[in-house]
Short mmCIF file of C-alpha atoms (C1' of nucleotides) in Angstrom, two decimals:
data_model
loop_
_atom_site.label_atom_id
_atom_site.label_comp_id
_atom_site.label_asym_id
_atom_site.label_seq_id
_atom_site.Cartn_x
_atom_site.Cartn_y
_atom_site.Cartn_z
CA UNK X 1 39.06 69.78 63.79
CA UNK X 2 37.41 68.20 61.47
CA UNK X 3 37.89 68.69 57.82
CA UNK X 4 33.64 69.80 56.85
CA UNK X 5 34.42 67.90 53.45
CA UNK X 6 34.62 64.86 55.50
CA UNK X 7 31.88 66.09 57.60
CA UNK X 8 29.34 65.73 54.67
CA UNK X 9 29.97 62.96 53.20
CA UNK X 10 30.78 60.61 56.84
CA UNK X 11 27.93 61.88 59.18
CA UNK X 12 27.24 59.15 60.82
CA UNK X 13 30.54 58.03 61.74
CA UNK X 14 31.20 61.68 62.70
CA UNK X 15 28.28 61.42 65.26
CA UNK X 16 29.30 57.88 66.27
CA UNK X 17 32.84 59.63 66.96
CA UNK X 18 30.77 62.39 68.84
CA UNK X 19 28.81 59.62 71.09
CA UNK X 20 31.75 57.74 72.29
CA UNK X 21 33.12 60.41 73.65
CA UNK X 22 30.65 61.69 75.28
CA UNK X 23 30.52 64.70 73.62
CA UNK X 24 27.27 66.89 72.73
CA UNK X 25 27.60 68.59 69.67
CA UNK X 26 24.14 69.31 67.36
CA UNK X 27 25.77 67.69 64.12
CA UNK X 28 22.26 68.88 62.27
CA UNK X 29 23.03 71.69 62.81
CA UNK X 30 26.27 72.33 62.13
CA UNK X 31 25.42 70.88 58.68
CA UNK X 32 22.36 73.03 58.62
CA UNK X 33 24.72 76.32 58.84
CA UNK X 34 27.26 74.55 56.19
CA UNK X 35 25.11 74.74 54.30
CA UNK X 36 23.45 78.03 54.85
CA UNK X 37 26.61 79.14 54.62
CA UNK X 38 27.49 78.02 51.20
CA UNK X 39 24.41 79.32 50.05
CA UNK X 40 25.40 83.19 50.84
CA UNK X 41 28.38 82.43 49.93
CA UNK X 42 27.82 81.46 46.29
CA UNK X 43 24.99 84.65 45.66
CA UNK X 44 28.06 87.12 47.74
CA UNK X 45 30.11 85.89 44.37
CA UNK X 46 27.63 85.53 41.77
CA UNK X 47 27.13 90.21 43.22
CA UNK X 48 30.65 91.15 43.63
CA UNK X 49 31.75 89.31 40.51
CA UNK X 50 28.94 91.59 39.01
CA UNK X 51 29.86 95.00 41.13
CA UNK X 52 33.50 94.08 40.08
CA UNK X 53 33.05 93.77 36.79
CA UNK X 54 30.82 97.10 36.16
CA UNK X 55 33.64 98.90 38.48
CA UNK X 56 36.16 98.10 36.31
CA UNK X 57 33.99 99.94 33.76
CA UNK X 58 34.12 103.27 35.08
CA UNK X 59 36.95 104.57 34.88
CA UNK X 60 37.10 103.75 31.20
CA UNK X 61 33.85 105.95 30.55
CA UNK X 62 35.66 108.45 32.68
CA UNK X 63 38.50 108.24 30.20
CA UNK X 64 36.64 108.80 27.34
CA UNK X 65 34.78 111.42 28.79
CA UNK X 66 31.52 110.05 29.09
CA UNK X 67 28.79 110.52 32.39
CA UNK X 68 29.24 107.78 34.87
CA UNK X 69 26.43 109.57 37.69
CA UNK X 70 24.18 106.94 35.91
CA UNK X 71 25.98 103.56 36.52
CA UNK X 72 27.08 104.23 39.79
CA UNK X 73 24.01 104.97 41.06
CA UNK X 74 22.41 101.65 39.65
CA UNK X 75 25.97 100.31 41.51
CA UNK X 76 25.40 102.23 45.11
CA UNK X 77 22.41 99.80 44.99
CA UNK X 78 24.60 96.99 44.47
CA UNK X 79 27.02 98.18 46.79
CA UNK X 80 24.48 97.74 49.11
CA UNK X 81 23.57 94.39 48.79
CA UNK X 82 26.72 93.85 48.62
CA UNK X 83 28.10 95.12 52.41
CA UNK X 84 24.07 92.98 53.36
CA UNK X 85 25.08 90.07 52.00
CA UNK X 86 28.42 90.06 53.62
CA UNK X 87 27.28 90.65 56.79
CA UNK X 88 25.09 87.93 56.67
CA UNK X 89 27.60 85.34 55.77
CA UNK X 90 30.17 86.06 57.72
CA UNK X 91 28.17 86.16 61.01
CA UNK X 92 26.71 82.62 59.79
CA UNK X 93 30.25 81.57 59.15
CA UNK X 94 31.66 82.63 62.35
CA UNK X 95 28.72 80.75 64.05
CA UNK X 96 29.69 77.62 61.93
CA UNK X 97 32.97 77.75 62.37
CA UNK X 98 32.04 77.70 66.78
CA UNK X 99 30.60 75.61 66.34
CA UNK X 100 33.15 73.04 63.75
CA UNK X 101 35.63 73.39 67.00
CA UNK X 102 33.50 71.70 69.07
CA UNK X 103 33.73 68.66 67.47
CA UNK X 104 35.77 65.84 68.54
CA UNK X 105 38.46 64.06 66.52
CA UNK X 106 37.79 60.44 65.58
CA UNK X 107 38.87 57.74 67.46
CA UNK X 108 41.27 55.34 65.77
CA UNK X 109 39.53 52.06 65.17
CA UNK X 110 42.07 50.43 67.72
CA UNK X 111 40.59 52.15 70.32
CA UNK X 112 38.27 50.01 72.79
CA UNK X 113 34.78 51.80 72.37
CA UNK X 114 33.50 52.37 76.24
CA UNK X 115 33.76 54.37 79.29
CA UNK X 116 37.20 54.14 81.53
CA UNK X 117 36.03 50.81 82.67
CA UNK X 118 37.30 49.04 78.92
CA UNK X 119 40.64 50.79 78.76
CA UNK X 120 43.13 47.91 77.57
CA UNK X 121 45.77 46.89 78.57
CA UNK X 122 48.62 46.78 76.51
CA UNK X 123 51.57 45.04 77.89
CA UNK X 124 53.76 45.83 81.68
CA UNK X 125 57.92 46.04 82.08
CA UNK X 126 58.99 44.52 85.86
CA UNK X 127 56.67 43.43 88.75
CA UNK X 128 55.61 45.13 91.77
CA UNK X 129 57.99 45.05 93.99
CA UNK X 130 57.86 43.42 97.52
CA UNK X 131 59.12 44.45 100.85
CA UNK X 132 59.89 42.99 104.25
CA UNK X 133 57.77 45.50 105.22
CA UNK X 134 54.99 47.18 105.15
CA UNK X 135 55.67 50.33 102.28
CA UNK X 136 54.80 53.79 103.32
CA UNK X 137 53.73 56.33 100.99
CA UNK X 138 55.14 59.09 99.84
CA UNK X 139 53.77 61.28 102.51
CA UNK X 140 55.22 59.77 105.32
CA UNK X 141 58.92 59.33 103.90
CA UNK X 142 58.49 63.06 102.34
CA UNK X 143 57.69 64.13 106.32
CA UNK X 144 60.55 61.76 107.73
CA UNK X 145 63.14 62.89 104.80
CA UNK X 146 62.02 66.53 104.89
CA UNK X 147 61.00 66.42 101.32
CA UNK X 148 58.06 68.45 100.37
CA UNK X 149 56.68 71.79 102.08
CA UNK X 150 53.26 70.79 101.70
CA UNK X 151 50.72 72.98 104.42
CA UNK X 152 53.07 75.96 103.94
CA UNK X 153 52.83 75.78 100.28
CA UNK X 154 48.84 75.83 99.73
CA UNK X 155 49.45 78.86 102.09
CA UNK X 156 50.54 80.85 99.49
CA UNK X 157 48.44 80.15 96.76
CA UNK X 158 45.46 77.00 97.98
CA UNK X 159 44.99 73.65 97.77
CA UNK X 160 46.63 72.15 95.29
CA UNK X 161 49.45 73.79 95.32
CA UNK X 162 52.07 72.52 96.62
CA UNK X 163 56.37 72.44 97.21
CA UNK X 164 59.58 70.69 97.36
CA UNK X 165 61.99 71.66 99.73
CA UNK X 166 65.21 70.25 100.43
CA UNK X 167 66.97 67.18 99.15
CA UNK X 168 63.15 67.07 97.53
CA UNK X 169 63.78 70.09 95.70
CA UNK X 170 66.89 68.01 94.81
CA UNK X 171 65.71 65.40 93.73
CA UNK X 172 62.67 66.73 91.56
CA UNK X 173 65.34 68.67 89.47
CA UNK X 174 68.07 66.34 89.13
CA UNK X 175 64.36 64.46 87.36
CA UNK X 176 63.68 67.36 84.77
CA UNK X 177 67.12 67.77 84.03
CA UNK X 178 67.60 63.47 84.00
CA UNK X 179 64.56 63.50 81.67
CA UNK X 180 65.02 66.31 79.20
CA UNK X 181 68.66 64.66 78.78
CA UNK X 182 67.66 61.12 78.31
CA UNK X 183 65.41 63.27 75.57
CA UNK X 184 67.89 65.53 73.93
CA UNK X 185 71.03 62.71 73.81
CA UNK X 186 69.59 58.93 73.57
CA UNK X 187 66.05 60.13 71.49
CA UNK X 188 67.46 62.83 69.30
CA UNK X 189 64.83 65.77 70.39
CA UNK X 190 66.02 68.89 69.94
CA UNK X 191 65.59 70.83 73.11
CA UNK X 192 62.89 74.04 73.19
CA UNK X 193 62.06 76.30 75.66
CA UNK X 194 59.36 78.22 75.78
CA UNK X 195 56.53 80.44 76.79
CA UNK X 196 53.72 78.70 79.41
CA UNK X 197 51.55 81.80 79.53
CA UNK X 198 50.25 81.79 75.55
CA UNK X 199 46.95 83.30 73.34
CA UNK X 200 43.70 82.22 73.23
CA UNK X 201 44.72 81.28 69.26
CA UNK X 202 47.43 78.40 70.52
CA UNK X 203 44.94 77.39 73.14
CA UNK X 204 42.41 76.85 70.14
CA UNK X 205 44.95 75.67 68.03
CA UNK X 206 45.35 72.44 70.37
CA UNK X 207 42.07 71.85 71.13
CA UNK X 208 41.90 72.55 74.82
CA UNK X 209 39.50 76.37 73.73
CA UNK X 210 36.21 76.24 73.47
CA UNK X 211 35.75 73.30 75.49
CA UNK X 212 38.16 72.78 78.10
CA UNK X 213 37.91 77.06 79.29
CA UNK X 214 37.32 76.16 82.76
CA UNK X 215 39.52 74.10 82.63
CA UNK X 216 42.30 76.58 82.36
CA UNK X 217 43.51 79.76 84.17
CA UNK X 218 43.12 82.56 82.61
CA UNK X 219 45.35 85.72 82.78
CA UNK X 220 41.92 88.15 82.39
CA UNK X 221 42.82 91.30 81.65
CA UNK X 222 45.68 90.36 79.08
CA UNK X 223 43.34 87.27 77.78
CA UNK X 224 46.46 84.51 78.44
CA UNK X 225 46.02 81.24 79.79
CA UNK X 226 48.75 78.91 81.77
CA UNK X 227 49.76 76.02 79.54
CA UNK X 228 48.30 73.12 81.10
CA UNK X 229 50.99 71.71 79.71
CA UNK X 230 54.20 72.43 76.68
CA UNK X 231 52.52 69.91 74.12
CA UNK X 232 50.10 73.85 73.93
CA UNK X 233 53.06 76.13 72.89
CA UNK X 234 55.48 73.85 71.25
CA UNK X 235 52.14 72.57 69.36
CA UNK X 236 51.48 75.46 68.26
CA UNK X 237 55.32 76.37 67.57
CA UNK X 238 54.27 75.87 63.93
CA UNK X 239 51.02 77.22 63.07
CA UNK X 240 49.37 78.97 60.43
CA UNK X 241 52.75 77.47 57.99
CA UNK X 242 53.23 75.73 54.72
CA UNK X 243 56.97 73.69 55.44
CA UNK X 244 59.03 72.32 53.77
CA UNK X 245 58.71 68.58 53.83
CA UNK X 246 62.22 68.29 54.15
CA UNK X 247 61.89 70.32 57.39
CA UNK X 248 59.67 67.15 58.59
CA UNK X 249 59.80 65.70 60.86
CA UNK X 250 60.21 67.81 64.07
CA UNK X 251 60.93 65.99 67.76
CA UNK X 252 60.76 68.25 70.49
CA UNK X 253 61.78 68.20 74.34
CA UNK X 254 60.50 70.58 76.77
CA UNK X 255 59.97 70.89 79.84
CA UNK X 256 57.80 73.32 81.81
CA UNK X 257 54.87 74.26 84.50
CA UNK X 258 51.84 72.84 83.97
CA UNK X 259 48.40 74.35 85.22
CA UNK X 260 45.43 73.15 85.61
CA UNK X 261 42.18 73.99 87.38
CA UNK X 262 40.82 70.31 87.76
CA UNK X 263 37.24 71.65 88.08
CA UNK X 264 35.31 69.03 88.72
CA UNK X 265 37.67 66.73 90.31
CA UNK X 266 38.17 67.79 94.13
CA UNK X 267 38.32 65.44 96.19
CA UNK X 268 39.87 62.71 93.88
CA UNK X 269 43.11 61.72 94.36
CA UNK X 270 43.72 64.89 96.20
CA UNK X 271 46.52 63.53 98.93
CA UNK X 272 50.03 65.22 98.63
CA UNK X 273 51.43 64.95 94.87
CA UNK X 274 49.01 62.99 93.47
CA UNK X 275 46.81 65.57 91.97
CA UNK X 276 47.87 68.71 91.48
CA UNK X 277 46.95 72.30 90.14
CA UNK X 278 50.72 73.19 89.47
CA UNK X 279 53.44 70.31 88.31
CA UNK X 280 55.86 70.49 85.60
CA UNK X 281 56.29 67.94 82.47
CA UNK X 282 59.31 67.23 80.41
CA UNK X 283 57.68 66.48 76.97
CA UNK X 284 57.32 65.36 73.89
CA UNK X 285 56.38 66.41 70.56
CA UNK X 286 56.22 65.45 67.62
CA UNK X 287 55.12 66.98 63.94
CA UNK X 288 55.45 64.29 61.23
CA UNK X 289 54.45 63.34 57.55
CA UNK X 290 50.78 61.27 57.87
CA UNK X 291 52.70 57.95 56.42
CA UNK X 292 54.51 57.44 59.19
CA UNK X 293 52.47 58.83 62.37
CA UNK X 294 51.46 55.39 63.70
CA UNK X 295 54.54 53.66 63.35
CA UNK X 296 55.63 57.25 65.32
CA UNK X 297 53.58 56.92 68.23
CA UNK X 298 54.96 53.34 68.95
CA UNK X 299 58.31 55.27 69.04
CA UNK X 300 57.34 57.61 71.40
CA UNK X 301 55.26 55.43 73.99
CA UNK X 302 58.99 53.60 73.95
CA UNK X 303 60.62 56.72 74.29
CA UNK X 304 58.54 57.33 77.44
CA UNK X 305 58.93 53.71 78.41
CA UNK X 306 62.62 54.33 78.23
CA UNK X 307 62.48 57.02 81.28
CA UNK X 308 60.67 54.15 83.13
CA UNK X 309 62.64 51.69 82.67
CA UNK X 310 66.22 53.51 83.28
CA UNK X 311 64.61 54.71 86.62
CA UNK X 312 63.89 51.18 87.45
CA UNK X 313 60.15 51.31 87.72
CA UNK X 314 57.14 48.97 87.27
CA UNK X 315 54.65 50.14 84.98
CA UNK X 316 51.82 49.21 82.50
CA UNK X 317 50.33 50.28 79.65
CA UNK X 318 47.05 50.55 78.20
CA UNK X 319 44.84 51.86 75.48
CA UNK X 320 42.21 54.56 76.15
CA UNK X 321 38.90 53.74 75.67
CA UNK X 322 36.50 56.23 74.26
CA UNK X 323 35.58 57.83 77.08
CA UNK X 324 38.26 58.60 78.44
CA UNK X 325 40.20 60.08 75.75
CA UNK X 326 40.87 63.48 75.45
CA UNK X 327 38.78 65.74 72.84
CA UNK X 328 41.20 65.85 69.97
CA UNK X 329 43.30 62.65 70.67
CA UNK X 330 42.44 59.46 67.62
CA UNK X 331 44.25 57.07 70.60
CA UNK X 332 45.93 57.34 73.63
CA UNK X 333 48.40 55.10 75.18
CA UNK X 334 48.82 56.17 79.03
CA UNK X 335 50.95 54.48 81.02
CA UNK X 336 50.93 54.05 84.73
CA UNK X 337 53.46 53.71 87.13
CA UNK X 338 53.67 51.87 90.38
CA UNK X 339 53.44 53.11 93.80
CA UNK X 340 54.31 50.75 95.85
CA UNK X 341 53.00 52.85 99.15
CA UNK X 342 49.89 54.40 97.74
CA UNK X 343 49.20 50.20 96.59
CA UNK X 344 48.01 51.66 92.89
CA UNK X 345 49.10 52.39 89.63
CA UNK X 346 49.35 56.15 89.58
CA UNK X 347 49.12 57.54 85.28
CA UNK X 348 52.44 59.14 84.71
CA UNK X 349 52.42 59.19 80.63
CA UNK X 350 50.10 60.13 77.79
CA UNK X 351 51.11 59.45 74.63
CA UNK X 352 48.92 60.29 71.71
CA UNK X 353 48.67 60.38 67.68
CA UNK X 354 46.22 63.77 67.23
CA UNK X 355 46.68 63.58 63.35
CA UNK X 356 45.17 66.51 61.57
CA UNK X 357 42.62 67.42 64.00
CA UNK X 358 45.74 69.83 65.80
CA UNK X 359 47.31 70.64 62.19
CA UNK X 360 43.95 72.30 60.72
CA UNK X 361 43.06 74.48 64.27
CA UNK X 362 46.23 75.09 63.85
CA UNK X 363 46.53 75.49 60.34
CA UNK X 364 50.42 73.65 59.89
CA UNK X 365 50.60 72.17 57.01
CA UNK X 366 53.48 71.00 54.56
CA UNK X 367 54.43 71.49 50.59
CA UNK X 368 55.08 67.63 49.89
CA UNK X 369 57.31 65.81 47.29
CA UNK X 370 54.22 66.20 44.72
CA UNK X 371 54.32 70.23 45.71
CA UNK X 372 50.98 69.26 47.26
CA UNK X 373 50.50 70.96 50.58
CA UNK X 374 49.57 68.51 52.90
CA UNK X 375 48.21 68.86 56.87
CA UNK X 376 51.13 67.10 59.01
CA UNK X 377 50.23 65.32 62.07
CA UNK X 378 51.35 66.19 65.60
CA UNK X 379 52.18 64.02 68.86
CA UNK X 380 52.78 64.00 71.78
CA UNK X 381 53.55 62.00 75.22
CA UNK X 382 54.26 63.30 78.87
CA UNK X 383 57.76 62.36 79.66
CA UNK X 384 57.29 62.13 82.23
CA UNK X 385 55.59 64.42 84.66
CA UNK X 386 57.47 64.89 87.93
CA UNK X 387 54.73 64.53 91.15
CA UNK X 388 54.06 60.96 90.28
CA UNK X 389 57.38 60.09 88.92
CA UNK X 390 58.44 61.64 92.29
CA UNK X 391 56.52 59.30 94.41
CA UNK X 392 56.88 55.88 92.46
CA UNK X 393 60.23 56.70 93.38
CA UNK X 394 60.52 56.99 96.53
CA UNK X 395 57.62 54.59 97.40
CA UNK X 396 60.05 51.90 95.58
CA UNK X 397 62.90 53.31 96.53
CA UNK X 398 62.52 53.28 100.33
CA UNK X 399 64.09 51.13 103.15
CA UNK X 400 62.47 50.32 106.03
CA UNK X 401 64.29 53.05 108.87
CA UNK X 402 62.09 54.54 105.66
CA UNK X 403 65.18 56.77 104.30
CA UNK X 404 65.23 56.42 100.06
CA UNK X 405 67.56 55.21 97.83
CA UNK X 406 68.55 56.71 94.99
CA UNK X 407 68.03 55.44 91.93
CA UNK X 408 72.17 54.98 89.98
CA UNK X 409 70.97 56.92 87.13
CA UNK X 410 70.32 59.85 89.04
CA UNK X 411 73.13 59.87 91.23
CA UNK X 412 75.31 61.76 89.14
CA UNK X 413 72.13 64.49 88.91
CA UNK X 414 72.45 64.57 92.17
CA UNK X 415 75.76 65.45 92.72
CA UNK X 416 76.47 61.87 94.09
CA UNK X 417 74.11 62.28 96.65
CA UNK X 418 72.83 57.69 96.98
CA UNK X 419 70.32 58.08 99.56
CA UNK X 420 68.01 60.54 100.89
"C1'" G O 1 54.64 103.19 80.24
"C1'" G O 2 55.90 108.14 76.87
"C1'" A O 3 57.55 109.50 71.41
"C1'" G O 4 59.39 107.40 66.26
"C1'" A O 5 59.34 103.53 62.02
"C1'" G O 6 56.79 99.67 59.74
"C1'" G O 7 54.26 94.78 58.97
"C1'" U O 8 52.79 93.10 51.18
"C1'" G O 9 53.76 86.33 48.28
"C1'" A O 10 59.63 80.55 50.57
"C1'" C O 11 62.42 85.30 50.89
"C1'" C O 12 63.88 90.78 49.60
"C1'" G O 13 61.41 94.72 48.19
"C1'" A O 14 58.48 98.37 44.95
"C1'" G O 15 53.45 99.62 45.07
"C1'" U O 16 50.42 106.20 49.42
"C1'" U O 17 46.81 111.94 44.24
"C1'" G O 18 42.27 105.24 45.64
"C1'" G O 19 40.44 101.72 39.65
"C1'" U O 20 43.81 96.41 34.15
"C1'" U O 21 48.40 95.60 40.99
"C1'" G O 22 47.04 89.25 42.84
"C1'" A O 23 50.08 92.32 43.23
"C1'" A O 24 56.55 95.06 39.61
"C1'" G O 25 61.30 93.99 40.25
"C1'" G O 26 64.70 90.52 41.91
"C1'" U O 27 66.45 86.24 45.06
"C1'" G O 28 65.24 81.10 45.59
"C1'" C O 29 62.85 76.81 44.16
"C1'" G O 30 60.85 74.00 39.64
"C1'" C O 31 61.19 72.59 34.36
"C1'" G O 32 63.37 72.93 29.36
"C1'" C O 33 67.44 74.60 26.56
"C1'" C O 34 73.14 76.28 25.84
"C1'" U O 35 77.14 75.48 27.77
"C1'" G O 36 80.77 72.25 29.95
"C1'" C O 37 83.35 72.59 34.77
"C1'" U O 38 84.80 73.81 40.55
"C1'" A O 39 79.45 77.22 37.32
"C1'" A O 40 77.64 81.13 34.21
"C1'" G O 41 73.96 82.37 30.44
"C1'" C O 42 68.57 82.17 27.75
"C1'" G O 43 63.78 80.70 28.23
"C1'" U O 44 59.78 79.30 31.01
"C1'" G O 45 57.01 78.33 35.05
"C1'" U O 46 55.84 78.71 40.75
"C1'" G O 47 51.05 81.60 46.54
"C1'" U O 48 46.73 80.02 50.57
"C1'" G O 49 41.90 79.08 50.57
"C1'" G O 50 36.09 78.40 49.24
"C1'" G O 51 32.49 77.92 45.18
"C1'" G O 52 31.47 75.66 39.76
"C1'" G O 53 33.46 72.77 36.18
"C1'" U O 54 35.90 67.77 34.48
"C1'" U O 55 37.16 60.61 34.44
"C1'" A O 56 41.58 64.81 35.83
"C1'" A O 57 43.48 68.53 33.68
"C1'" A O 58 42.37 72.75 31.61
"C1'" C O 59 38.89 77.19 32.58
"C1'" U O 60 36.25 80.50 35.50
"C1'" U O 61 34.66 83.31 40.07
"C1'" C O 62 35.48 85.39 44.78
"C1'" A O 63 38.26 86.27 49.32
"C1'" C O 64 43.47 86.84 51.08
"C1'" C O 65 48.61 92.72 50.80
"C1'" G O 66 49.73 91.67 60.43
"C1'" A O 67 43.54 91.39 62.47
"C1'" G O 68 38.47 93.51 62.33
"C1'" G O 69 35.58 97.40 61.28
"C1'" G O 70 34.31 101.99 58.14
"C1'" U O 71 34.35 105.57 54.01
"C1'" U O 72 33.87 104.29 48.54
"C1'" C O 73 30.23 102.26 42.90
"C1'" G O 74 35.59 100.80 42.90
"C1'" A O 75 40.94 100.72 48.87
"C1'" A O 76 47.33 96.89 49.53
"C1'" U O 77 46.25 102.65 48.72
"C1'" C O 78 41.70 107.24 52.70
"C1'" C O 79 39.94 106.95 58.14
"C1'" C O 80 39.27 104.17 63.44
"C1'" U O 81 40.05 100.33 66.91
"C1'" C O 82 43.34 96.03 67.84
"C1'" C O 83 47.45 92.68 67.23
"C1'" C O 84 52.41 92.46 66.34
"C1'" U O 85 57.68 93.46 65.05
"C1'" C O 86 61.55 97.73 65.38
"C1'" U O 87 64.49 102.43 67.67
"C1'" C O 88 64.52 105.70 71.60
"C1'" C O 89 63.32 107.22 76.24
"C1'" G O 90 61.49 105.99 81.27
"C1'" C O 91 60.75 101.64 84.86
"C1'" C O 92 61.98 96.72 86.51
"C1'" A O 93 64.31 92.15 87.29
#
RNA sequence: GGAGAGGUGACCGAGUUGGUUGAAGGUGCGCGCCUGCUAAGCGUGUGUGGGGGUUAAACUUCACCGAGGGUUCGAAUCCCUCCCUCUCCGCCA
C-alpha cells in the first residue's frame, strides 16, 4: 500500500507507476474519495467534540439537581446527526481503503520500463553444458528412471498436479533439506515452518489480495486460502506489531508447499514439472530497516545464487521490467537456470524488495533509535523452488545411457547414492 | 462438536449499579538527581492513528480497551453477531 500523503503529492509518479505495471486503477476516484473522507472526518470530529462536551455537563447538572431533560432532548438531535455522519464516513472509508489496496507498488528507478522483452540481463554464472550426445529432457529421463508419477497424480487431482516417486522423491526431498541447511548454516537464516492455510487478512498483507483472488486456491467454508508461497505466512508473522529496533534485521528461511491456480496460463509450459499447481519451495524472507534494504537485496540474490552454484547449475540473472514485475514489488531479480534437455532457461527464483509496501498493508513497524515508529522494509526470494531445480539438475547431470549422476553436495542427502 | 473462563497500553494488571478512565497500580524502558558498587533510592517522562496548528515544537481535536453492529444525551463498562486464547469433555491423527 502506498502512503496516501505521498499519492496526494505525487499524482504523476503514481499514475505512471500504474501504467508501467499495466494495472487499472482509477486514481482520480481515489483522490476524490480521499477528499470526501477528509471532509466527512472533519465534520464528524467537530460534531463529536460538541457531543462529548455537552455529555460531560449532564452529570454535573444532575449533581446540582438541575433538570437536564431540555438539554438531553437537544442532544438527541445531535446524536442522530453524529450517527448519520458516522455511517457515511465509514462507507466512504471502506471504499477508499479498498481502492487504495488496488494501487501497485512503484517500481525502483533502475527497473526497465516495458514488458517481458525489456527484462535486463545482469550477469550469468557458468555456461551451457555441452554434451557428446543429444541431451534428453526431464520427462524422458524421469520416465527412464521412474522418478515421477505424473499421470496417476493428475488422476488424483487434475492436470497440473504431479507426484514424485522412488529416487525422484528422494531427490526432491534431498533438495529441500540441502537448501534449508545451506541457508541456515551458511547464510545464517532462522528456520520457520508455518501454516500453509491462511486467512484473508494475511493474503491482503503481502499483496496477493484483492488483485489475485482468481489465482489463489480458496477454502470457501472457512474463507481461508492456500498460500502461493511461504512469503505470505512468513512476512505476515509480524503483522500489526511494532518491533524494537534491536529485533532487526530478521532473516527467515521457510520450506512450504505452494499452491497456484495459474488461471489463464493454460497451454503454457505445461510439460511435466515446468508449471504446476502445487510445488515445494524453500523461501528466504527478511525484515530490515529501510536504509539497508537495497544492500540486503543484493545479499539475498547472492544467497539464491549460492545454491545454484553449489549445485553446479548454469544460470543467468535478470532485472524484471515493470510489466513483468509483481504488484507489490519495487524491484525483482529473476534467476533463470539452464535446462539442457529443454534447451531453454527456466525461471527458478525471484528475489524482490517490497520496500515498505507490504509493511504498510500488514502494519509491520519498528521503533527506531530516535523513538519514532517507522515501517520496516520486507524482502523475499526463492531459494529455490524444487520442480525446476529438479528439471535443471537431472538434465544437466544426465549421462548418455539416461542415468543421472548426483552432484557431490547432494550425495550425503541421498544417503550416499551417487547415481539415479 | 459440547460445557465453562477470558480477550484492556511494551508487559502484568485494576476498572462490570454506564458519566473528569486514554485508561489506577505495578514492571520494563527513557531522562534527571543522589549515592557509590556487584545494586538500590528519589523525581520525572513513556501508546497508535487521523485532523487542525507550528519553521519545528508547544498546543488542540477526533478515534481506538479482540472485530463489527446496537441501546443511550453519554459505553472499556449493557445487548447482539463474529474472531481468537485457555480449561474440561467428546472425536480424530
